[in-house]
PDB file of C-alpha atoms and ligand atoms in Angstrom:
ATOM      1  CA  MET A   1     -26.032  -0.648   1.427  1.00  0.00           C
ATOM      2  CA  LYS A   2     -25.684  -4.478   1.324  1.00  0.00           C
ATOM      3  CA  PHE A   3     -24.819  -6.512   4.592  1.00  0.00           C
ATOM      4  CA  PHE A   4     -22.351  -9.404   4.290  1.00  0.00           C
ATOM      5  CA  ILE A   5     -21.202 -11.637   7.188  1.00  0.00           C
ATOM      6  CA  ASP A   6     -17.760 -12.273   7.790  1.00  0.00           C
ATOM      7  CA  THR A   7     -17.585 -15.603   8.895  1.00  0.00           C
ATOM      8  CA  ALA A   8     -17.270 -19.410   7.753  1.00  0.00           C
ATOM      9  CA  ASN A   9     -19.579 -20.555  10.739  1.00  0.00           C
ATOM     10  CA  LEU A  10     -22.458 -22.082   9.263  1.00  0.00           C
ATOM     11  CA  LYS A  11     -24.820 -21.282  12.392  1.00  0.00           C
ATOM     12  CA  GLU A  12     -23.957 -17.527  12.442  1.00  0.00           C
ATOM     13  CA  ILE A  13     -24.411 -17.409   8.584  1.00  0.00           C
ATOM     14  CA  GLN A  14     -27.900 -19.169   9.125  1.00  0.00           C
ATOM     15  CA  GLU A  15     -28.930 -16.843  11.863  1.00  0.00           C
ATOM     16  CA  ALA A  16     -28.183 -13.897   9.802  1.00  0.00           C
ATOM     17  CA  TYR A  17     -29.879 -15.055   6.906  1.00  0.00           C
ATOM     18  CA  ASP A  18     -33.091 -15.825   9.226  1.00  0.00           C
ATOM     19  CA  LEU A  19     -32.793 -12.008  10.447  1.00  0.00           C
ATOM     20  CA  GLY A  20     -33.730 -11.309   6.894  1.00  0.00           C
ATOM     21  CA  VAL A  21     -30.992  -8.753   6.192  1.00  0.00           C
ATOM     22  CA  LEU A  22     -28.266 -10.657   4.761  1.00  0.00           C
ATOM     23  CA  ASP A  23     -26.988 -10.170   1.002  1.00  0.00           C
ATOM     24  CA  GLY A  24     -23.864 -12.431   1.251  1.00  0.00           C
ATOM     25  CA  VAL A  25     -20.783 -13.966   2.938  1.00  0.00           C
ATOM     26  CA  THR A  26     -17.317 -13.318   3.229  1.00  0.00           C
ATOM     27  CA  THR A  27     -14.564 -15.745   4.213  1.00  0.00           C
ATOM     28  CA  ASN A  28     -10.862 -15.911   4.469  1.00  0.00           C
ATOM     29  CA  PRO A  29      -8.294 -18.619   4.964  1.00  0.00           C
ATOM     30  CA  SER A  30      -8.314 -17.723   8.907  1.00  0.00           C
ATOM     31  CA  LEU A  31     -11.942 -18.007   9.168  1.00  0.00           C
ATOM     32  CA  MET A  32     -12.011 -20.973   7.375  1.00  0.00           C
ATOM     33  CA  ALA A  33      -9.169 -22.504   9.499  1.00  0.00           C
ATOM     34  CA  LYS A  34     -11.059 -21.105  12.603  1.00  0.00           C
ATOM     35  CA  GLU A  35     -13.789 -23.455  11.624  1.00  0.00           C
ATOM     36  CA  GLY A  36     -11.335 -26.241  11.552  1.00  0.00           C
ATOM     37  CA  ILE A  37     -11.809 -26.801   7.463  1.00  0.00           C
ATOM     38  CA  LYS A  38      -8.929 -28.166   5.834  1.00  0.00           C
ATOM     39  CA  GLY A  39      -8.136 -30.219   2.419  1.00  0.00           C
ATOM     40  CA  ASP A  40      -9.479 -29.125  -0.737  1.00  0.00           C
ATOM     41  CA  ALA A  41     -12.707 -31.347  -0.881  1.00  0.00           C
ATOM     42  CA  ASN A  42     -13.865 -30.048   2.700  1.00  0.00           C
ATOM     43  CA  VAL A  43     -13.063 -26.457   1.850  1.00  0.00           C
ATOM     44  CA  ARG A  44     -15.264 -26.847  -1.520  1.00  0.00           C
ATOM     45  CA  ALA A  45     -17.962 -28.863   0.500  1.00  0.00           C
ATOM     46  CA  HIS A  46     -18.078 -25.966   3.128  1.00  0.00           C
ATOM     47  CA  TYR A  47     -18.170 -23.184   0.490  1.00  0.00           C
ATOM     48  CA  LYS A  48     -21.270 -25.272  -1.153  1.00  0.00           C
ATOM     49  CA  SER A  49     -22.684 -25.409   2.385  1.00  0.00           C
ATOM     50  CA  ILE A  50     -22.661 -21.813   2.863  1.00  0.00           C
ATOM     51  CA  CYS A  51     -23.926 -21.351  -0.833  1.00  0.00           C
ATOM     52  CA  ASN A  52     -26.885 -23.481   0.248  1.00  0.00           C
ATOM     53  CA  ILE A  53     -27.762 -21.028   3.043  1.00  0.00           C
ATOM     54  CA  VAL A  54     -27.727 -17.301   1.335  1.00  0.00           C
ATOM     55  CA  ASP A  55     -29.110 -16.047  -1.746  1.00  0.00           C
ATOM     56  CA  ASN A  56     -25.896 -14.712  -3.664  1.00  0.00           C
ATOM     57  CA  ASN A  57     -22.464 -13.340  -3.091  1.00  0.00           C
ATOM     58  CA  VAL A  58     -20.191 -15.944  -1.345  1.00  0.00           C
ATOM     59  CA  SER A  59     -16.534 -15.030  -1.351  1.00  0.00           C
ATOM     60  CA  ALA A  60     -14.214 -17.619  -1.407  1.00  0.00           C
ATOM     61  CA  GLU A  61     -10.398 -16.742  -1.515  1.00  0.00           C
ATOM     62  CA  VAL A  62      -7.711 -18.194  -3.511  1.00  0.00           C
ATOM     63  CA  ILE A  63      -4.628 -19.568  -1.669  1.00  0.00           C
ATOM     64  CA  ALA A  64      -2.357 -19.376  -4.759  1.00  0.00           C
ATOM     65  CA  THR A  65      -0.346 -16.180  -5.213  1.00  0.00           C
ATOM     66  CA  ASP A  66       1.097 -16.580  -8.824  1.00  0.00           C
ATOM     67  CA  LEU A  67      -0.864 -16.114 -11.838  1.00  0.00           C
ATOM     68  CA  GLU A  68      -1.188 -19.416 -13.130  1.00  0.00           C
ATOM     69  CA  ASN A  69      -2.457 -20.853  -9.788  1.00  0.00           C
ATOM     70  CA  ILE A  70      -4.707 -18.185  -9.191  1.00  0.00           C
ATOM     71  CA  ILE A  71      -6.651 -18.554 -12.158  1.00  0.00           C
ATOM     72  CA  LYS A  72      -6.552 -22.228 -11.958  1.00  0.00           C
ATOM     73  CA  GLU A  73      -7.945 -22.156  -8.353  1.00  0.00           C
ATOM     74  CA  GLY A  74     -10.258 -19.210  -8.949  1.00  0.00           C
ATOM     75  CA  LYS A  75     -12.036 -21.201 -11.637  1.00  0.00           C
ATOM     76  CA  GLU A  76     -12.263 -24.312  -9.632  1.00  0.00           C
ATOM     77  CA  LEU A  77     -13.834 -22.048  -6.973  1.00  0.00           C
ATOM     78  CA  ALA A  78     -16.215 -20.537  -9.182  1.00  0.00           C
ATOM     79  CA  LYS A  79     -17.396 -23.775 -10.645  1.00  0.00           C
ATOM     80  CA  ILE A  80     -18.804 -24.789  -7.065  1.00  0.00           C
ATOM     81  CA  ASP A  81     -21.754 -22.523  -7.286  1.00  0.00           C
ATOM     82  CA  ASP A  82     -22.979 -19.345  -9.408  1.00  0.00           C
ATOM     83  CA  LYS A  83     -22.937 -17.570  -5.995  1.00  0.00           C
ATOM     84  CA  ILE A  84     -19.240 -17.912  -5.567  1.00  0.00           C
ATOM     85  CA  VAL A  85     -17.265 -14.552  -5.845  1.00  0.00           C
ATOM     86  CA  VAL A  86     -13.369 -15.133  -6.302  1.00  0.00           C
ATOM     87  CA  LYS A  87     -11.618 -13.584  -3.614  1.00  0.00           C
ATOM     88  CA  VAL A  88      -8.038 -12.348  -4.953  1.00  0.00           C
ATOM     89  CA  PRO A  89      -5.487 -10.468  -2.857  1.00  0.00           C
ATOM     90  CA  MET A  90      -4.014  -7.138  -4.012  1.00  0.00           C
ATOM     91  CA  ILE A  91      -0.555  -8.423  -5.472  1.00  0.00           C
ATOM     92  CA  LYS A  92       0.677  -7.714  -8.826  1.00  0.00           C
ATOM     93  CA  ASP A  93      -0.632 -11.433 -10.047  1.00  0.00           C
ATOM     94  CA  GLY A  94      -3.731 -11.080  -8.201  1.00  0.00           C
ATOM     95  CA  VAL A  95      -4.754  -7.788 -10.256  1.00  0.00           C
ATOM     96  CA  LYS A  96      -3.677  -9.855 -13.781  1.00  0.00           C
ATOM     97  CA  ALA A  97      -5.995 -12.518 -12.657  1.00  0.00           C
ATOM     98  CA  ILE A  98      -8.973  -9.971 -11.632  1.00  0.00           C
ATOM     99  CA  LYS A  99      -8.526  -8.641 -15.331  1.00  0.00           C
ATOM    100  CA  LYS A 100      -8.602 -12.299 -16.713  1.00  0.00           C
ATOM    101  CA  PHE A 101     -11.438 -13.336 -14.471  1.00  0.00           C
ATOM    102  CA  SER A 102     -13.498 -10.209 -15.182  1.00  0.00           C
ATOM    103  CA  SER A 103     -13.059 -10.548 -19.211  1.00  0.00           C
ATOM    104  CA  GLU A 104     -14.463 -14.137 -18.438  1.00  0.00           C
ATOM    105  CA  GLY A 105     -17.535 -13.157 -16.474  1.00  0.00           C
ATOM    106  CA  ILE A 106     -16.193 -14.594 -13.177  1.00  0.00           C
ATOM    107  CA  ARG A 107     -16.958 -12.080 -10.407  1.00  0.00           C
ATOM    108  CA  THR A 108     -14.156 -11.194  -8.198  1.00  0.00           C
ATOM    109  CA  ASN A 109     -13.626  -9.643  -4.754  1.00  0.00           C
ATOM    110  CA  CYS A 110     -10.054  -7.863  -4.530  1.00  0.00           C
ATOM    111  CA  THR A 111      -9.196  -8.133  -0.908  1.00  0.00           C
ATOM    112  CA  LEU A 112      -6.195  -6.875   1.489  1.00  0.00           C
ATOM    113  CA  VAL A 113      -6.664  -3.074   0.330  1.00  0.00           C
ATOM    114  CA  PHE A 114      -5.058  -0.416   2.326  1.00  0.00           C
ATOM    115  CA  SER A 115      -4.717   2.464  -0.158  1.00  0.00           C
ATOM    116  CA  ALA A 116      -6.543   4.578  -2.627  1.00  0.00           C
ATOM    117  CA  GLY A 117      -4.047   3.720  -5.219  1.00  0.00           C
ATOM    118  CA  GLN A 118      -4.737   0.055  -4.626  1.00  0.00           C
ATOM    119  CA  ALA A 119      -8.577   0.482  -4.988  1.00  0.00           C
ATOM    120  CA  ILE A 120      -7.847   2.357  -8.382  1.00  0.00           C
ATOM    121  CA  LEU A 121      -5.795  -0.663  -9.865  1.00  0.00           C
ATOM    122  CA  ALA A 122      -8.477  -3.150  -8.530  1.00  0.00           C
ATOM    123  CA  ALA A 123     -11.282  -1.085 -10.298  1.00  0.00           C
ATOM    124  CA  LYS A 124      -9.181  -0.645 -13.345  1.00  0.00           C
ATOM    125  CA  ALA A 125      -8.711  -4.408 -13.541  1.00  0.00           C
ATOM    126  CA  GLY A 126     -12.561  -4.868 -13.244  1.00  0.00           C
ATOM    127  CA  ALA A 127     -13.085  -6.284  -9.798  1.00  0.00           C
ATOM    128  CA  SER A 128     -16.793  -6.724  -8.800  1.00  0.00           C
ATOM    129  CA  TYR A 129     -15.709  -5.652  -5.199  1.00  0.00           C
ATOM    130  CA  VAL A 130     -12.727  -3.964  -3.592  1.00  0.00           C
ATOM    131  CA  SER A 131     -12.087  -4.771   0.105  1.00  0.00           C
ATOM    132  CA  PRO A 132     -10.441  -1.962   2.322  1.00  0.00           C
ATOM    133  CA  PHE A 133      -9.883  -3.271   5.579  1.00  0.00           C
ATOM    134  CA  ILE A 134     -10.920  -0.474   8.062  1.00  0.00           C
ATOM    135  CA  GLY A 135     -10.280  -1.926  11.491  1.00  0.00           C
ATOM    136  CA  ARG A 136      -6.599  -2.983  10.522  1.00  0.00           C
ATOM    137  CA  LEU A 137      -5.824   0.324   9.364  1.00  0.00           C
ATOM    138  CA  ASP A 138      -7.284   1.759  12.704  1.00  0.00           C
ATOM    139  CA  ASP A 139      -5.001  -0.503  14.383  1.00  0.00           C
ATOM    140  CA  ILE A 140      -2.065   1.151  13.029  1.00  0.00           C
ATOM    141  CA  SER A 141      -3.404   4.703  14.014  1.00  0.00           C
ATOM    142  CA  GLN A 142      -4.387   5.395  10.306  1.00  0.00           C
ATOM    143  CA  ASP A 143      -8.158   6.379   9.547  1.00  0.00           C
ATOM    144  CA  GLY A 144      -9.723   3.251   7.835  1.00  0.00           C
ATOM    145  CA  LEU A 145     -13.003   5.288   7.325  1.00  0.00           C
ATOM    146  CA  GLU A 146     -11.027   8.197   5.598  1.00  0.00           C
ATOM    147  CA  LEU A 147      -9.876   5.501   3.071  1.00  0.00           C
ATOM    148  CA  ILE A 148     -13.599   4.367   2.554  1.00  0.00           C
ATOM    149  CA  ALA A 149     -14.342   8.341   1.853  1.00  0.00           C
ATOM    150  CA  GLN A 150     -11.377   8.599  -0.393  1.00  0.00           C
ATOM    151  CA  ILE A 151     -12.457   5.665  -2.591  1.00  0.00           C
ATOM    152  CA  ARG A 152     -15.908   6.623  -2.448  1.00  0.00           C
ATOM    153  CA  GLN A 153     -15.012  10.057  -4.189  1.00  0.00           C
ATOM    154  CA  ILE A 154     -12.955   8.717  -6.631  1.00  0.00           C
ATOM    155  CA  TYR A 155     -15.056   5.839  -8.005  1.00  0.00           C
ATOM    156  CA  ASP A 156     -17.511   8.221  -8.369  1.00  0.00           C
ATOM    157  CA  ASN A 157     -15.199  10.715 -10.091  1.00  0.00           C
ATOM    158  CA  TYR A 158     -14.725   8.388 -13.128  1.00  0.00           C
ATOM    159  CA  GLY A 159     -18.000   6.302 -12.591  1.00  0.00           C
ATOM    160  CA  PHE A 160     -16.172   3.003 -11.846  1.00  0.00           C
ATOM    161  CA  ASP A 161     -18.928   0.207 -11.199  1.00  0.00           C
ATOM    162  CA  THR A 162     -16.501  -1.631  -8.797  1.00  0.00           C
ATOM    163  CA  GLU A 163     -18.617  -1.965  -5.447  1.00  0.00           C
ATOM    164  CA  ILE A 164     -16.820  -0.593  -2.341  1.00  0.00           C
ATOM    165  CA  LEU A 165     -17.110  -3.608   0.408  1.00  0.00           C
ATOM    166  CA  SER A 166     -15.984  -2.101   3.799  1.00  0.00           C
ATOM    167  CA  ALA A 167     -14.158  -4.888   5.491  1.00  0.00           C
ATOM    168  CA  SER A 168     -12.739  -5.427   8.844  1.00  0.00           C
ATOM    169  CA  VAL A 169     -15.609  -3.495  10.379  1.00  0.00           C
ATOM    170  CA  ARG A 170     -15.366  -4.086  14.066  1.00  0.00           C
ATOM    171  CA  HIS A 171     -18.421  -2.095  15.700  1.00  0.00           C
ATOM    172  CA  THR A 172     -21.469  -0.652  14.832  1.00  0.00           C
ATOM    173  CA  MET A 173     -20.044   2.822  14.402  1.00  0.00           C
ATOM    174  CA  HIS A 174     -17.725   1.481  11.629  1.00  0.00           C
ATOM    175  CA  LEU A 175     -20.921   0.324   9.859  1.00  0.00           C
ATOM    176  CA  ILE A 176     -22.946   3.376  10.553  1.00  0.00           C
ATOM    177  CA  GLN A 177     -20.288   5.570   9.206  1.00  0.00           C
ATOM    178  CA  CYS A 178     -19.563   3.305   6.192  1.00  0.00           C
ATOM    179  CA  ALA A 179     -23.423   3.858   5.346  1.00  0.00           C
ATOM    180  CA  GLU A 180     -23.011   7.795   5.855  1.00  0.00           C
ATOM    181  CA  ILE A 181     -19.959   7.682   3.441  1.00  0.00           C
ATOM    182  CA  GLY A 182     -21.806   5.482   0.882  1.00  0.00           C
ATOM    183  CA  SER A 183     -20.017   2.361   1.075  1.00  0.00           C
ATOM    184  CA  ASP A 184     -21.824  -0.219  -1.372  1.00  0.00           C
ATOM    185  CA  VAL A 185     -21.309  -3.162   1.122  1.00  0.00           C
ATOM    186  CA  VAL A 186     -20.265  -3.861   4.638  1.00  0.00           C
ATOM    187  CA  THR A 187     -18.910  -7.019   5.713  1.00  0.00           C
ATOM    188  CA  CYS A 188     -18.768  -7.741   9.569  1.00  0.00           C
ATOM    189  CA  PRO A 189     -19.117 -10.471  12.105  1.00  0.00           C
ATOM    190  CA  LEU A 190     -22.571 -11.262  13.361  1.00  0.00           C
ATOM    191  CA  ASN A 191     -22.475  -9.582  17.017  1.00  0.00           C
ATOM    192  CA  VAL A 192     -22.089  -5.833  14.685  1.00  0.00           C
ATOM    193  CA  ILE A 193     -25.225  -6.907  12.838  1.00  0.00           C
ATOM    194  CA  THR A 194     -26.958  -7.819  15.912  1.00  0.00           C
ATOM    195  CA  SER A 195     -25.763  -5.115  17.871  1.00  0.00           C
ATOM    196  CA  LEU A 196     -27.569  -2.564  15.691  1.00  0.00           C
ATOM    197  CA  LEU A 197     -30.974  -3.858  17.267  1.00  0.00           C
ATOM    198  CA  ASN A 198     -29.740  -2.462  20.759  1.00  0.00           C
ATOM    199  CA  HIS A 199     -31.255   0.727  22.343  1.00  0.00           C
ATOM    200  CA  PRO A 200     -31.884   1.270  26.057  1.00  0.00           C
ATOM    201  CA  LEU A 201     -34.814   3.190  25.264  1.00  0.00           C
ATOM    202  CA  THR A 202     -36.704   0.435  22.919  1.00  0.00           C
ATOM    203  CA  ASP A 203     -35.952  -1.831  26.166  1.00  0.00           C
ATOM    204  CA  SER A 204     -37.400   0.463  28.608  1.00  0.00           C
ATOM    205  CA  GLY A 205     -40.224   1.536  26.201  1.00  0.00           C
ATOM    206  CA  LEU A 206     -41.226  -2.174  25.288  1.00  0.00           C
ATOM    207  CA  ALA A 207     -41.168  -2.909  29.065  1.00  0.00           C
ATOM    208  CA  LYS A 208     -43.600   0.090  30.024  1.00  0.00           C
ATOM    209  CA  PHE A 209     -45.846  -0.507  26.781  1.00  0.00           C
ATOM    210  CA  LEU A 210     -46.160  -4.301  28.079  1.00  0.00           C
ATOM    211  CA  ALA A 211     -46.572  -3.443  31.663  1.00  0.00           C
ATOM    212  CA  ASP A 212     -49.589  -0.958  30.888  1.00  0.00           C
ATOM    213  CA  HIS A 213     -51.332  -3.094  28.566  1.00  0.00           C
ATOM    214  CA  LYS A 214     -51.022  -5.956  31.528  1.00  0.00           C
ATOM    215  CA  LYS A 215     -52.767  -3.438  34.125  1.00  0.00           C
ATOM    216  CA  VAL A 216     -55.613  -3.249  31.815  1.00  0.00           C
ATOM    217  CA  ASN A 217     -55.725  -6.611  30.509  1.00  0.00           C
ATOM    218  CA  GLY A 218     -54.708  -8.856  33.484  1.00  0.00           C
TER     219      GLY A 218
HETATM  220  O1  G3P B   1     -13.051  -9.164   5.726  1.00  0.00           O
HETATM  221  C1  G3P B   1     -11.691  -9.029   6.366  1.00  0.00           C
HETATM  222  C2  G3P B   1     -11.662  -9.415   8.022  1.00  0.00           C
HETATM  223  O2  G3P B   1     -11.983 -10.623   7.895  1.00  0.00           O
HETATM  224  C3  G3P B   1     -10.435  -9.133   8.492  1.00  0.00           C
HETATM  225  O3  G3P B   1     -11.358  -8.575   9.663  1.00  0.00           O
HETATM  226  O4  G3P B   1     -11.284  -8.112  12.280  1.00  0.00           O
HETATM  227  O5  G3P B   1      -9.514  -9.678  10.828  1.00  0.00           O
HETATM  228  O6  G3P B   1      -9.247  -7.444  10.607  1.00  0.00           O
HETATM  229  P1  G3P B   1     -10.369  -8.389  10.986  1.00  0.00           P
END
């Protein structure tokens, strides 16, 4: 399973990359705004900085919502770097744009997916990745992980090669259950990745090993 980090913060991206387990980055307009990045030139420069840290798979989201402008903006984003994946919302013109990008070899991530039907549309249009939002479904008392399982089964039934990129992953149990279901990718904040390190028995076991070593070696 690939690990993407869901942030536009360069320090966090570098920290996850340095851990040696990072396969990509997802951003969205809210995450870019959180970093105070504004204006087309600054946005593009920021995406380039992200691409300079990681090896591949940097999702850059279009702001446009009509076909002509999604295509125009997506092509501009794709020109920034070969690592860019154009992130397109699950709307009618978004699906049309994904089909067009896919026919031109531009990789896409279909975002804001909340149902199996939307995931089928994204795959049929040729999306490279589909992003179902687990946490936001849980927030409205629907089972986000159940949606991941449903999409996994449907994609396997038909051999769709769109990768399931589980998003809005809020904690380690989400991540682990995504792995059990067979999600191709998870994207999550840095703290979810680093929380995977934690176990009290690891801490107490290491303390005991070091104490026993010190008893003999001084
Ligand atoms: O990748 C989508 C993600 O940014 C949404 O996460 O926690 O805002 O629902 P969240």
